[in-house]
């Protein structure tokens, strides 16, 4: 007669199985084995571990299989591996022997070794094809893993074959794992709608498979990130992190933290990204996760202009390459391209390696989610229309999103405009760029805050109508961009769905905050004019002054360093550029005069001072006070 708790497991009725176990006056070791599995499936990992340890101690050797599974979820793969290696396969039933092969495969996958995993799975599959009804659940999970490994190795037809087999017989919560895997296959094939459909179906089944809830949220984060929906992605990763931490799923918690770090790095939230990286590093339990931590840490370092970022990325790349993981190796090369943008030949060399890996993968689709995290690389691709690697990757991006532009830019420096792939697009009402900039820099905000800040002197009713019409016309002219209301909070915010979106002022501040000298100098020379010069509201004046001062301050800090090292040529060039922005700034004039003195002598320095004084006098309508001081300083030079 079939074991009653095992029958509940086969039916996915885990609560019923626990009730049977609790009602037994003296549960056997086998009862404990299947009761432990029910606890695992319900997400109660630590109680499951304890019950399975008891089953094993009482002589049920096969309970080691479920115990290895639980240990894997708890982030203890080495303990799981030793447990499996100590298990005598010849004393197991055919189904349990197949189970052991499958668990070995899962550990190989955690280590990032898909070929070894494939060999174990094929051994399990061969035995399971002739197993009876008791092997049905294991057939489903083995087919699901075969689908995942096949996709990882670039064998999409085989992947879909196995996944469809798994889904063809699975019922209820048993479908969740296969749906998750098929969603990942679709995600890395750039079929985002199909991935979303599979995740939606899995979400409806999580109540009967709660152990998958944390990983489900993580996959939702991956899908949102691949589509550029950053806030949705952060919310999903945070949910995955919280759920995994509550249940002790260390592996999923580490992956969720890495997901958070990737988006926070993109957004320039360095401290928050660093916190997520530290957590992921503490939880990483295998070579694959350790290499992923290296990739995200390297990206974080590069984004801040830290020179060691490229070294960190190269280390991660070597580890991925040693594991035979082509997709992740190419991700590293994309980030190395970002690290070397100041040196175009090196950047193109990294792209060439990406192109080689793309050929081995058979498609560029697996690289697109990572490219989303690197808008500066997309800019580089667009700037090199004759480079074969650049054009191939851009073509992949356009094929994946044929109805979307690559880049949507809110221009605020020098003037306000919206640009689609560099071309200005009509947005409807004149103040649309100002409203967008306000919400991006000062929002989210209530309607009352928006109206009081931007239309303080206007009739409130007319201002409200203007704001409503502005929102409507923006959606009509630029369907990817909208000003959305969160009804629960009453707050308006800007949402971009699809294209990579940036605002030049925020991008400028981001570059100024890096540790890279080249990035800061490039940002200063990229400053094309004051922030929204046509905007008259007080908030715009504040942003305008703050941004201009950020540019001047960053330049002054650089020139102080250069002066101490005697690099006067750099000081002269940068001070002239900054005087175009702030012609009356005394410190800038002094740097220019001192640098010219060292480079060309006193007469040239006097001419530079005269030119600067004349220019400042036109701005001030009077001679600047610093002229006489600097003249005396020059006369004292022998």
Coordinates of C-alpha atoms in Angstrom, one line a residue:
X1 CA 0.0 0.0 0.0
X2 CA 1.5 3.5 -0.9
X3 CA 2.8 5.5 2.0
X4 CA -0.1 8.0 2.9
X5 CA 2.2 11.1 3.5
X6 CA 4.1 10.3 0.2
X7 CA 0.7 10.2 -1.6
X8 CA 0.0 13.7 -0.2
X9 CA 3.4 14.8 -1.5
X10 CA 2.6 13.4 -5.0
X11 CA -0.6 15.3 -5.0
X12 CA 1.0 18.5 -3.8
X13 CA -1.2 18.5 -0.7
X14 CA 1.5 19.3 1.8
X15 CA -0.7 20.6 4.6
X16 CA -2.7 17.3 4.5
X17 CA 0.6 15.4 4.6
X18 CA 1.6 17.2 7.8
X19 CA -1.7 16.6 9.4
X20 CA -1.3 12.8 8.7
X21 CA 2.2 13.0 10.2
X22 CA 1.0 14.9 13.3
X23 CA -1.8 12.3 13.8
X24 CA 0.5 9.4 13.9
X25 CA 1.2 8.2 17.5
X26 CA 4.6 6.9 16.6
X27 CA 5.8 8.2 13.2
X28 CA 8.4 6.0 11.6
X29 CA 11.7 7.2 10.0
X30 CA 10.0 7.1 6.6
X31 CA 7.1 9.1 8.0
X32 CA 9.6 11.7 9.2
X33 CA 11.2 11.8 5.7
X34 CA 8.0 12.7 3.9
X35 CA 6.8 15.0 6.7
X36 CA 10.1 16.8 6.3
X37 CA 9.5 17.2 2.6
X38 CA 6.1 18.7 3.3
X39 CA 7.7 21.2 5.7
X40 CA 10.2 22.1 3.0
X41 CA 7.5 22.6 0.3
X42 CA 5.7 24.9 2.7
X43 CA 8.8 27.0 3.1
X44 CA 9.6 25.9 6.7
X45 CA 13.2 25.1 6.0
X46 CA 14.6 24.8 9.5
X47 CA 11.9 22.6 10.9
X48 CA 12.2 20.5 7.7
X49 CA 16.0 20.2 8.3
X50 CA 15.5 19.0 11.9
X51 CA 12.8 16.4 10.9
X52 CA 15.0 15.0 8.1
X53 CA 18.0 14.8 10.4
X54 CA 15.8 12.8 12.7
X55 CA 14.7 10.5 9.9
X56 CA 18.3 9.9 8.8
X57 CA 19.4 9.2 12.4
X58 CA 16.7 6.7 12.8
X59 CA 17.9 4.7 9.8
X60 CA 16.2 6.2 6.7
X61 CA 19.2 6.7 4.5
X62 CA 17.0 8.0 1.6
X63 CA 16.1 11.0 3.8
X64 CA 19.5 12.3 2.9
X65 CA 18.1 13.2 -0.5
X66 CA 15.5 15.6 0.9
X67 CA 18.0 16.8 3.5
X68 CA 20.5 17.7 0.7
X69 CA 17.7 19.7 -1.0
X70 CA 16.9 21.6 2.1
X71 CA 20.6 22.3 2.8
X72 CA 21.0 23.7 -0.8
X73 CA 18.1 26.1 -0.2
X74 CA 19.7 27.1 3.1
X75 CA 22.9 28.1 1.3
X76 CA 25.0 25.1 2.5
X77 CA 25.9 23.4 -0.8
X78 CA 29.1 21.8 0.5
X79 CA 27.3 20.1 3.3
X80 CA 24.7 18.9 0.8
X81 CA 27.4 17.6 -1.5
X82 CA 29.1 15.6 1.3
X83 CA 25.8 14.2 2.3
X84 CA 25.1 12.9 -1.2
X85 CA 28.6 11.5 -1.6
X86 CA 28.2 9.5 1.5
X87 CA 24.9 7.9 0.3
X88 CA 25.3 4.3 -1.0
X89 CA 23.5 4.5 -4.4
X90 CA 23.3 0.7 -4.7
X91 CA 21.0 0.5 -1.6
X92 CA 18.5 3.0 -3.0
X93 CA 15.4 2.3 -5.0
X94 CA 15.6 3.2 -8.7
X95 CA 13.5 6.3 -8.2
X96 CA 15.6 7.5 -5.2
X97 CA 18.8 6.8 -7.2
X98 CA 17.5 9.1 -9.9
X99 CA 16.7 11.6 -7.2
X100 CA 20.3 11.5 -6.1
X101 CA 21.5 12.1 -9.7
X102 CA 19.2 15.1 -9.9
X103 CA 20.4 16.6 -6.6
X104 CA 24.0 16.1 -7.8
X105 CA 23.0 18.0 -10.9
X106 CA 21.5 20.8 -8.9
X107 CA 24.7 21.2 -7.0
X108 CA 26.7 21.3 -10.2
X109 CA 24.4 24.1 -11.4
X110 CA 25.0 26.0 -8.2
X111 CA 28.7 25.7 -8.9
X112 CA 28.1 27.0 -12.5
X113 CA 29.0 23.7 -14.2
X114 CA 26.2 23.0 -16.6
X115 CA 28.0 20.1 -18.5
X116 CA 28.5 18.1 -15.4
X117 CA 24.9 18.8 -14.4
X118 CA 23.7 17.6 -17.8
X119 CA 25.5 14.3 -17.4
X120 CA 23.8 13.7 -14.0
X121 CA 20.4 14.7 -15.3
X122 CA 20.6 12.4 -18.4
X123 CA 21.4 9.5 -16.1
X124 CA 18.4 10.3 -13.9
X125 CA 16.2 10.8 -17.0
X126 CA 17.1 7.4 -18.5
X127 CA 16.1 5.6 -15.3
X128 CA 12.9 7.7 -14.8
X129 CA 11.5 6.9 -18.3
X130 CA 10.7 3.4 -17.1
X131 CA 9.7 4.3 -13.6
X132 CA 6.1 3.9 -12.5
X133 CA 3.6 6.4 -11.1
X134 CA 5.9 7.0 -8.0
X135 CA 8.4 8.6 -10.3
X136 CA 6.1 11.1 -11.9
X137 CA 6.9 14.1 -9.6
X138 CA 10.6 13.4 -10.1
X139 CA 10.2 13.1 -13.9
X140 CA 8.6 16.6 -13.9
X141 CA 11.4 18.2 -11.8
X142 CA 14.1 16.4 -13.8
X143 CA 12.6 17.5 -17.1
X144 CA 12.4 21.1 -15.7
X145 CA 16.1 21.0 -14.8
X146 CA 17.0 19.5 -18.2
X147 CA 15.2 22.4 -19.8
X148 CA 17.1 24.9 -17.7
X149 CA 20.5 23.3 -18.4
X150 CA 19.7 23.0 -22.1
X151 CA 18.8 26.7 -22.3
X152 CA 22.0 27.6 -20.4
X153 CA 24.0 25.7 -23.0
X154 CA 22.3 27.5 -25.9
X155 CA 20.1 24.5 -26.9
X156 CA 16.7 26.2 -26.9
X157 CA 14.8 23.5 -28.8
X158 CA 15.8 20.9 -26.3
X159 CA 15.0 23.3 -23.5
X160 CA 11.5 23.8 -24.7
X161 CA 11.0 20.1 -25.3
X162 CA 11.8 19.2 -21.7
X163 CA 9.9 22.2 -20.2
X164 CA 6.8 21.4 -22.2
X165 CA 7.1 17.7 -21.1
X166 CA 7.2 18.9 -17.5
X167 CA 4.3 21.2 -17.9
X168 CA 2.3 18.6 -19.8
X169 CA 1.8 16.4 -16.8
X170 CA 2.3 18.7 -13.8
X171 CA -0.8 19.9 -11.9
X172 CA -1.3 22.7 -9.4
X173 CA 1.7 23.8 -7.5
X174 CA 3.9 21.2 -9.2
X175 CA 3.8 23.5 -12.3
X176 CA 5.6 26.4 -10.5
X177 CA 9.2 25.2 -11.0
X178 CA 8.8 24.5 -14.7
X179 CA 7.0 27.8 -15.2
X180 CA 9.8 29.6 -13.5
X181 CA 12.4 27.9 -15.7
X182 CA 10.4 28.5 -18.9
X183 CA 10.1 32.2 -17.9
X184 CA 13.9 32.4 -17.5
X185 CA 14.4 30.8 -20.9
X186 CA 12.0 33.3 -22.5
X187 CA 13.6 36.2 -20.6
X188 CA 17.1 35.4 -22.0
X189 CA 15.6 34.9 -25.5
X190 CA 14.1 38.5 -25.3
X191 CA 10.5 37.1 -25.3
X192 CA 9.4 39.2 -22.4
X193 CA 5.7 38.9 -22.9
X194 CA 6.0 35.1 -22.8
X195 CA 8.1 35.3 -19.6
X196 CA 5.5 37.5 -18.0
X197 CA 2.7 35.1 -18.9
X198 CA 4.6 32.2 -17.3
X199 CA 5.3 34.2 -14.1
X200 CA 1.6 35.3 -13.9
X201 CA 0.5 31.6 -14.1
X202 CA 3.1 30.6 -11.5
X203 CA 2.0 33.5 -9.2
X204 CA -1.5 32.0 -9.0
X205 CA -0.1 28.7 -7.9
X206 CA 2.3 29.9 -5.2
X207 CA -0.2 29.3 -2.3
X208 CA 0.3 25.6 -2.8
X209 CA 4.1 25.9 -3.4
X210 CA 5.2 28.6 -0.9
X211 CA 8.8 27.5 -0.9
X212 CA 9.0 29.1 -4.4
X213 CA 7.6 32.5 -3.4
X214 CA 11.0 34.2 -2.8
X215 CA 12.5 33.0 -6.0
X216 CA 9.3 34.0 -7.9
X217 CA 9.8 37.6 -6.7
X218 CA 13.4 37.5 -7.8
X219 CA 12.4 36.4 -11.3
X220 CA 9.9 39.2 -11.4
X221 CA 12.7 41.6 -10.6
X222 CA 14.9 40.1 -13.4
X223 CA 12.0 40.6 -15.9
X224 CA 11.4 44.2 -14.8
X225 CA 15.1 45.0 -14.9
X226 CA 15.4 43.5 -18.4
X227 CA 12.7 45.9 -19.6
X228 CA 14.1 48.9 -17.9
X229 CA 11.4 49.2 -15.2
X230 CA 13.8 50.1 -12.4
X231 CA 11.4 50.9 -9.5
X232 CA 9.4 47.8 -10.2
X233 CA 12.6 45.7 -10.3
X234 CA 13.8 47.2 -7.0
X235 CA 10.4 46.4 -5.4
X236 CA 10.5 42.8 -6.6
X237 CA 14.1 42.3 -5.5
X238 CA 13.3 43.8 -2.1
X239 CA 10.3 41.4 -1.7
X240 CA 12.5 38.4 -2.7
X241 CA 15.2 39.5 -0.3
X242 CA 12.7 39.9 2.6
X243 CA 10.9 36.5 1.9
X244 CA 14.2 34.6 1.5
X245 CA 15.6 36.1 4.6
X246 CA 12.5 35.2 6.6
X247 CA 12.7 31.5 5.5
X248 CA 16.5 31.2 5.6
X249 CA 16.9 30.7 1.8
X250 CA 20.4 32.1 1.7
X251 CA 21.0 31.5 -2.0
X252 CA 17.9 33.4 -3.1
X253 CA 18.6 36.1 -0.6
X254 CA 22.1 36.6 -2.1
X255 CA 20.7 36.7 -5.7
X256 CA 18.1 39.3 -4.6
X257 CA 20.8 41.4 -3.0
X258 CA 22.8 41.3 -6.2
X259 CA 19.7 42.3 -8.2
X260 CA 19.2 45.3 -5.9
X261 CA 22.9 46.3 -6.2
X262 CA 22.7 46.2 -10.0
X263 CA 19.8 48.7 -10.2
X264 CA 21.1 50.9 -7.3
X265 CA 24.4 51.2 -9.1
X266 CA 22.7 52.3 -12.2
X267 CA 20.8 54.9 -10.3
X268 CA 24.0 56.2 -8.6
X269 CA 22.9 55.2 -5.1
X270 CA 26.4 54.1 -4.1
X271 CA 26.0 53.5 -0.4
X272 CA 22.8 51.5 -0.8
X273 CA 24.4 49.4 -3.6
X274 CA 27.4 48.8 -1.4
X275 CA 25.2 47.6 1.5
X276 CA 23.5 45.1 -0.9
X277 CA 26.9 43.9 -2.2
X278 CA 28.2 43.3 1.3
X279 CA 25.2 41.2 2.1
X280 CA 25.4 39.2 -1.1
X281 CA 29.1 38.6 -0.6
X282 CA 28.5 37.3 2.9
X283 CA 25.8 34.9 1.6
X284 CA 27.4 33.7 -1.6
X285 CA 28.1 30.0 -1.2
X286 CA 29.5 28.8 -4.5
X287 CA 31.8 29.8 -7.4
X288 CA 29.1 31.1 -9.6
X289 CA 27.6 33.4 -7.0
X290 CA 31.1 34.5 -6.0
X291 CA 31.8 35.5 -9.6
X292 CA 28.5 37.3 -9.8
X293 CA 29.4 39.3 -6.7
X294 CA 32.7 40.2 -8.5
X295 CA 30.8 41.3 -11.6
X296 CA 28.4 43.6 -9.5
X297 CA 31.2 45.0 -7.4
X298 CA 33.3 45.7 -10.5
X299 CA 30.3 47.5 -12.1
X300 CA 29.8 49.5 -8.9
X301 CA 33.5 50.5 -8.9
X302 CA 33.5 51.5 -12.6
X303 CA 30.4 53.6 -12.2
X304 CA 32.2 55.7 -9.6
X305 CA 35.3 56.0 -11.6
X306 CA 37.4 53.7 -9.4
X307 CA 40.4 52.4 -11.4
X308 CA 40.3 49.0 -9.7
X309 CA 36.9 48.4 -11.2
X310 CA 38.4 47.0 -14.4
X311 CA 40.7 44.6 -12.4
X312 CA 37.7 43.4 -10.4
X313 CA 35.7 42.7 -13.6
X314 CA 38.6 40.9 -15.2
X315 CA 38.8 38.6 -12.1
X316 CA 35.1 37.9 -12.4
X317 CA 35.4 37.3 -16.1
X318 CA 38.2 34.7 -15.5
X319 CA 36.1 32.8 -13.0
X320 CA 33.0 32.7 -15.4
X321 CA 35.3 31.6 -18.2
X322 CA 36.8 28.8 -16.1
X323 CA 33.2 27.7 -15.3
X324 CA 32.3 27.6 -19.0
X325 CA 29.6 30.2 -18.5
X326 CA 29.7 32.1 -21.8
X327 CA 26.7 34.4 -21.1
X328 CA 28.1 35.8 -17.8
X329 CA 31.6 36.1 -19.5
X330 CA 30.0 38.3 -22.1
X331 CA 28.3 40.4 -19.4
X332 CA 31.7 41.1 -17.9
X333 CA 33.0 42.2 -21.3
X334 CA 30.1 44.6 -21.6
X335 CA 31.0 46.2 -18.3
X336 CA 34.7 46.2 -19.3
X337 CA 33.6 48.2 -22.3
X338 CA 32.0 50.7 -19.9
X339 CA 35.2 50.8 -17.9
X340 CA 37.3 51.7 -21.0
X341 CA 35.0 54.3 -22.7
X342 CA 37.7 56.9 -22.2
X343 CA 40.0 54.7 -24.3
X344 CA 37.9 53.8 -27.5
X345 CA 40.4 51.1 -28.8
X346 CA 40.1 49.2 -25.5
X347 CA 36.4 49.6 -25.4
X348 CA 36.1 48.3 -28.9
X349 CA 38.3 45.3 -28.0
X350 CA 35.9 44.4 -25.2
X351 CA 33.0 44.7 -27.7
X352 CA 34.8 42.4 -30.1
X353 CA 35.0 39.7 -27.4
X354 CA 31.3 40.2 -26.7
X355 CA 30.6 39.6 -30.4
X356 CA 32.7 36.4 -30.3
X357 CA 30.7 35.1 -27.4
X358 CA 27.4 36.2 -29.0
X359 CA 28.3 33.9 -31.9
X360 CA 29.0 31.0 -29.6
X361 CA 25.7 31.6 -27.8
X362 CA 23.8 31.7 -31.1
X363 CA 22.0 34.9 -30.3
X364 CA 22.6 38.3 -28.7
X365 CA 19.3 38.1 -26.7
X366 CA 21.0 36.8 -23.5
X367 CA 23.2 40.0 -23.4
X368 CA 20.3 42.5 -23.7
X369 CA 19.3 42.5 -20.0
X370 CA 22.8 43.4 -19.0
X371 CA 23.1 46.0 -21.8
X372 CA 20.1 47.7 -20.2
X373 CA 22.2 48.4 -17.1
X374 CA 24.8 50.2 -19.2
X375 CA 23.3 53.2 -21.0
X376 CA 26.7 54.7 -21.5
X377 CA 27.6 51.6 -23.6
X378 CA 24.5 52.1 -25.7
X379 CA 25.7 55.7 -26.3
X380 CA 29.0 54.4 -27.3
X381 CA 27.4 51.9 -29.7
X382 CA 25.3 54.7 -31.3
X383 CA 28.5 56.8 -31.6
X384 CA 30.3 54.2 -33.7
X385 CA 28.0 53.4 -36.6
X386 CA 30.8 51.8 -38.6
X387 CA 31.9 49.3 -35.9
X388 CA 30.6 45.8 -36.7
X389 CA 30.2 44.8 -33.1
X390 CA 28.4 48.0 -32.2
X391 CA 26.0 47.6 -35.1
X392 CA 25.3 43.9 -34.3
X393 CA 24.4 44.6 -30.7
X394 CA 22.2 47.6 -31.7
X395 CA 20.4 45.4 -34.2
X396 CA 19.8 42.8 -31.4
X397 CA 18.4 45.5 -29.2
X398 CA 16.1 46.8 -32.0
X399 CA 14.8 43.4 -32.9
X400 CA 13.9 42.7 -29.3
X401 CA 12.0 46.0 -29.0
X402 CA 11.0 46.9 -32.6
X403 CA 8.4 49.5 -31.6
X404 CA 10.7 51.4 -29.1
X405 CA 13.4 54.0 -29.6
X406 CA 16.7 53.1 -27.9
X407 CA 17.0 56.2 -25.9
X408 CA 14.7 58.9 -24.5
X409 CA 16.5 62.0 -23.1
X410 CA 15.1 64.9 -21.2
X411 CA 17.3 67.8 -22.1
X412 CA 17.4 70.6 -19.5
X413 CA 20.9 72.2 -20.0
X414 CA 20.7 75.2 -22.2
X415 CA 17.1 74.6 -23.0
X416 CA 14.2 72.2 -22.3
X417 CA 13.4 69.5 -24.8
X418 CA 12.7 65.7 -25.2
X419 CA 14.9 63.8 -27.5
X420 CA 14.1 60.3 -29.0
X421 CA 17.4 58.8 -30.2
X422 CA 18.9 62.3 -30.4
X423 CA 16.0 63.8 -32.4
X424 CA 13.7 66.4 -30.7
X425 CA 10.1 65.3 -30.5
X426 CA 7.0 67.4 -30.0
X427 CA 5.7 67.0 -26.5
X428 CA 2.6 69.2 -26.5
X429 CA 2.7 72.0 -24.0
X430 CA 5.7 74.3 -23.6
X431 CA 6.3 73.6 -19.9
X432 CA 6.3 69.8 -20.2
X433 CA 10.1 69.6 -19.8
X434 CA 10.0 71.7 -16.7
X435 CA 7.2 69.6 -15.1
X436 CA 9.1 66.4 -15.9
X437 CA 12.4 67.8 -14.5
X438 CA 10.6 69.0 -11.3
X439 CA 9.1 65.6 -10.6
X440 CA 12.4 63.8 -11.4
X441 CA 14.4 66.0 -9.1
X442 CA 12.0 67.0 -6.4
X443 CA 9.2 64.4 -6.7
X444 CA 7.2 62.3 -6.2
X445 CA 4.8 65.2 -5.4
X446 CA 1.1 65.8 -4.8
X447 CA -0.8 67.8 -7.3
X448 CA -1.0 70.7 -4.8
X449 CA 2.8 70.7 -4.5
X450 CA 3.2 70.7 -8.3
X451 CA 0.8 73.6 -8.8
X452 CA 2.1 75.7 -5.9
X453 CA 5.7 75.3 -7.0
X454 CA 5.3 75.8 -10.8
X455 CA 2.2 78.0 -11.0
X456 CA 2.4 79.9 -7.7
X457 CA 1.0 83.1 -9.3
X458 CA -1.6 81.6 -11.6
X459 CA -5.3 80.9 -11.0
X460 CA -5.4 77.4 -9.3
X461 CA -8.2 76.2 -11.5
X462 CA -6.4 77.2 -14.7
X463 CA -3.1 75.7 -13.5
X464 CA -4.9 72.4 -12.6
X465 CA -6.4 72.2 -16.1
X466 CA -3.0 73.0 -17.7
X467 CA -1.4 70.2 -15.6
X468 CA -4.1 67.7 -16.6
X469 CA -3.8 68.6 -20.3
X470 CA 0.0 68.4 -20.1
X471 CA -0.2 64.9 -18.8
X472 CA -2.6 63.8 -21.5
X473 CA -0.6 65.4 -24.4
X474 CA 2.7 63.9 -23.1
X475 CA 1.2 60.4 -23.3
X476 CA -0.1 61.1 -26.8
X477 CA 3.2 62.4 -28.2
X478 CA 5.6 60.2 -26.2
X479 CA 3.7 57.0 -25.3
X480 CA 6.7 55.5 -23.4
X481 CA 6.7 58.3 -20.9
X482 CA 4.0 59.3 -18.5
X483 CA 3.3 61.2 -15.3
X484 CA 1.5 58.7 -13.2
X485 CA -0.6 59.1 -10.0
X486 CA -0.3 56.6 -7.2
X487 CA -3.8 56.7 -5.8
X488 CA -3.0 55.3 -2.4
X489 CA -0.5 58.1 -1.7
X490 CA -1.8 60.9 -4.0
X491 CA 1.7 61.4 -5.4
X492 CA 2.7 62.0 -9.0
X493 CA 5.9 60.6 -10.5
X494 CA 7.5 60.1 -13.9
X495 CA 7.5 56.6 -15.4
X496 CA 9.3 55.5 -18.5
X497 CA 8.3 52.1 -20.0
X498 CA 10.7 50.6 -22.5
X499 CA 13.4 53.0 -23.8
X500 CA 16.5 53.8 -21.7
X501 CA 15.6 57.2 -20.1
X502 CA 17.9 59.8 -18.7
X503 CA 17.9 63.5 -17.8
X504 CA 21.1 65.4 -18.8
X505 CA 21.3 67.3 -15.5
X506 CA 21.1 64.2 -13.4
X507 CA 23.6 62.5 -15.7
X508 CA 26.0 65.5 -15.3
X509 CA 25.7 65.3 -11.5
X510 CA 26.4 61.6 -11.7
X511 CA 29.6 62.1 -13.7
X512 CA 30.7 64.9 -11.4
X513 CA 30.4 62.6 -8.4
X514 CA 32.7 59.9 -9.8
X515 CA 36.3 59.5 -8.7
X516 CA 37.5 59.5 -12.3
X517 CA 39.4 62.6 -13.4
X518 CA 38.5 62.0 -17.1
X519 CA 34.8 61.6 -16.2
X520 CA 34.7 64.9 -14.2
X521 CA 36.6 66.8 -16.9
X522 CA 34.3 65.3 -19.6
X523 CA 31.2 66.4 -17.5
X524 CA 32.5 69.9 -17.2
X525 CA 33.1 70.3 -20.9
X526 CA 29.7 68.7 -21.6
X527 CA 27.9 71.4 -19.6
X528 CA 26.0 73.1 -22.4
X529 CA 24.3 75.9 -20.5
X530 CA 22.2 76.7 -17.4
X531 CA 19.5 74.5 -16.2
X532 CA 16.1 75.3 -17.8
X533 CA 17.0 78.9 -18.6
X534 CA 13.4 79.7 -19.6
X535 CA 12.0 78.5 -16.2
X536 CA 11.3 81.3 -13.8
X537 CA 10.0 79.4 -10.7
X538 CA 12.1 79.6 -7.5
X539 CA 12.8 75.8 -7.5
X540 CA 14.4 76.1 -11.0
X541 CA 16.6 79.0 -9.8
X542 CA 17.8 76.9 -6.9
X543 CA 18.6 73.9 -9.2
X544 CA 20.3 76.2 -11.7
X545 CA 22.6 77.7 -9.1
X546 CA 23.3 74.4 -7.4
X547 CA 24.2 72.7 -10.7
X548 CA 26.5 75.5 -11.8
X549 CA 28.2 75.5 -8.4
X550 CA 28.7 71.7 -8.6
X551 CA 30.5 72.2 -11.9
X552 CA 32.7 75.0 -10.6
X553 CA 33.5 73.2 -7.4
X554 CA 34.5 70.0 -9.2
X555 CA 36.8 72.0 -11.4
X556 CA 38.3 73.9 -8.5
X557 CA 39.0 70.6 -6.7
X558 CA 40.8 69.2 -9.8
X559 CA 42.8 72.4 -10.4
X560 CA 43.9 72.4 -6.8
X561 CA 45.3 68.8 -7.2
X562 CA 46.9 69.7 -10.6
X563 CA 48.6 72.9 -9.2
X564 CA 50.1 70.9 -6.3
X565 CA 51.6 68.5 -8.9
X566 CA 52.7 71.3 -11.3
X567 CA 50.3 70.3 -14.1
X568 CA 49.6 73.9 -15.2
X569 CA 48.6 73.1 -18.7
X570 CA 45.6 71.2 -17.4
X571 CA 44.8 74.1 -15.1
X572 CA 44.9 76.7 -17.9
X573 CA 42.6 74.7 -20.2
X574 CA 40.0 73.9 -17.5
X575 CA 40.0 77.4 -16.0
X576 CA 39.3 78.9 -19.4
X577 CA 36.4 76.5 -19.8
X578 CA 35.0 77.3 -16.4
X579 CA 35.3 81.0 -16.9
X580 CA 32.8 80.5 -19.8
X581 CA 30.4 79.4 -17.2
X582 CA 31.3 81.8 -14.3
X583 CA 33.3 84.7 -15.8
X584 CA 33.4 86.7 -12.5
X585 CA 34.8 83.9 -10.3
X586 CA 37.9 85.1 -8.6
X587 CA 39.4 81.7 -7.9
X588 CA 39.1 80.6 -11.5
X589 CA 40.8 83.8 -12.7
X590 CA 43.6 83.2 -10.3
X591 CA 44.1 79.6 -11.4
X592 CA 44.2 80.9 -15.0
X593 CA 46.7 83.6 -14.3
X594 CA 49.0 81.5 -12.2
X595 CA 49.0 78.6 -14.8
X596 CA 49.7 81.1 -17.6
X597 CA 52.5 82.6 -15.6
X598 CA 54.2 79.2 -15.2
X599 CA 53.6 78.2 -18.8
X600 CA 54.2 81.4 -20.7
X601 CA 55.7 84.0 -18.4
X602 CA 54.5 87.3 -16.7
X603 CA 53.5 89.2 -19.9
X604 CA 51.2 86.4 -21.0
X605 CA 49.7 86.2 -17.5
X606 CA 49.1 89.9 -17.5
X607 CA 47.2 89.6 -20.8
X608 CA 45.1 86.7 -19.5
X609 CA 44.3 88.8 -16.4
X610 CA 43.3 91.8 -18.5
X611 CA 41.0 89.7 -20.7
X612 CA 39.4 88.1 -17.7
X613 CA 38.9 91.5 -16.0
X614 CA 37.4 93.1 -19.1
X615 CA 35.0 90.2 -19.5
X616 CA 34.0 90.3 -15.8
X617 CA 33.5 94.1 -16.0
X618 CA 30.9 93.6 -18.8
X619 CA 29.0 91.2 -16.5
X620 CA 29.2 93.4 -13.4
X621 CA 29.1 96.8 -15.0
X622 CA 32.1 97.7 -12.8
X623 CA 35.7 96.6 -12.4
X624 CA 36.0 93.4 -10.3
X625 CA 37.6 93.9 -6.9
X626 CA 40.1 91.1 -7.5
X627 CA 41.9 92.8 -10.5
X628 CA 44.2 95.0 -8.4
X629 CA 45.2 92.2 -6.1
X630 CA 46.2 89.9 -8.9
X631 CA 48.0 92.7 -10.7
X632 CA 50.1 93.3 -7.5
X633 CA 50.7 89.6 -7.3
X634 CA 52.1 89.5 -10.8
X635 CA 54.3 92.6 -10.3
X636 CA 55.9 90.9 -7.3
X637 CA 57.1 88.0 -9.5
X638 CA 60.7 88.3 -10.5

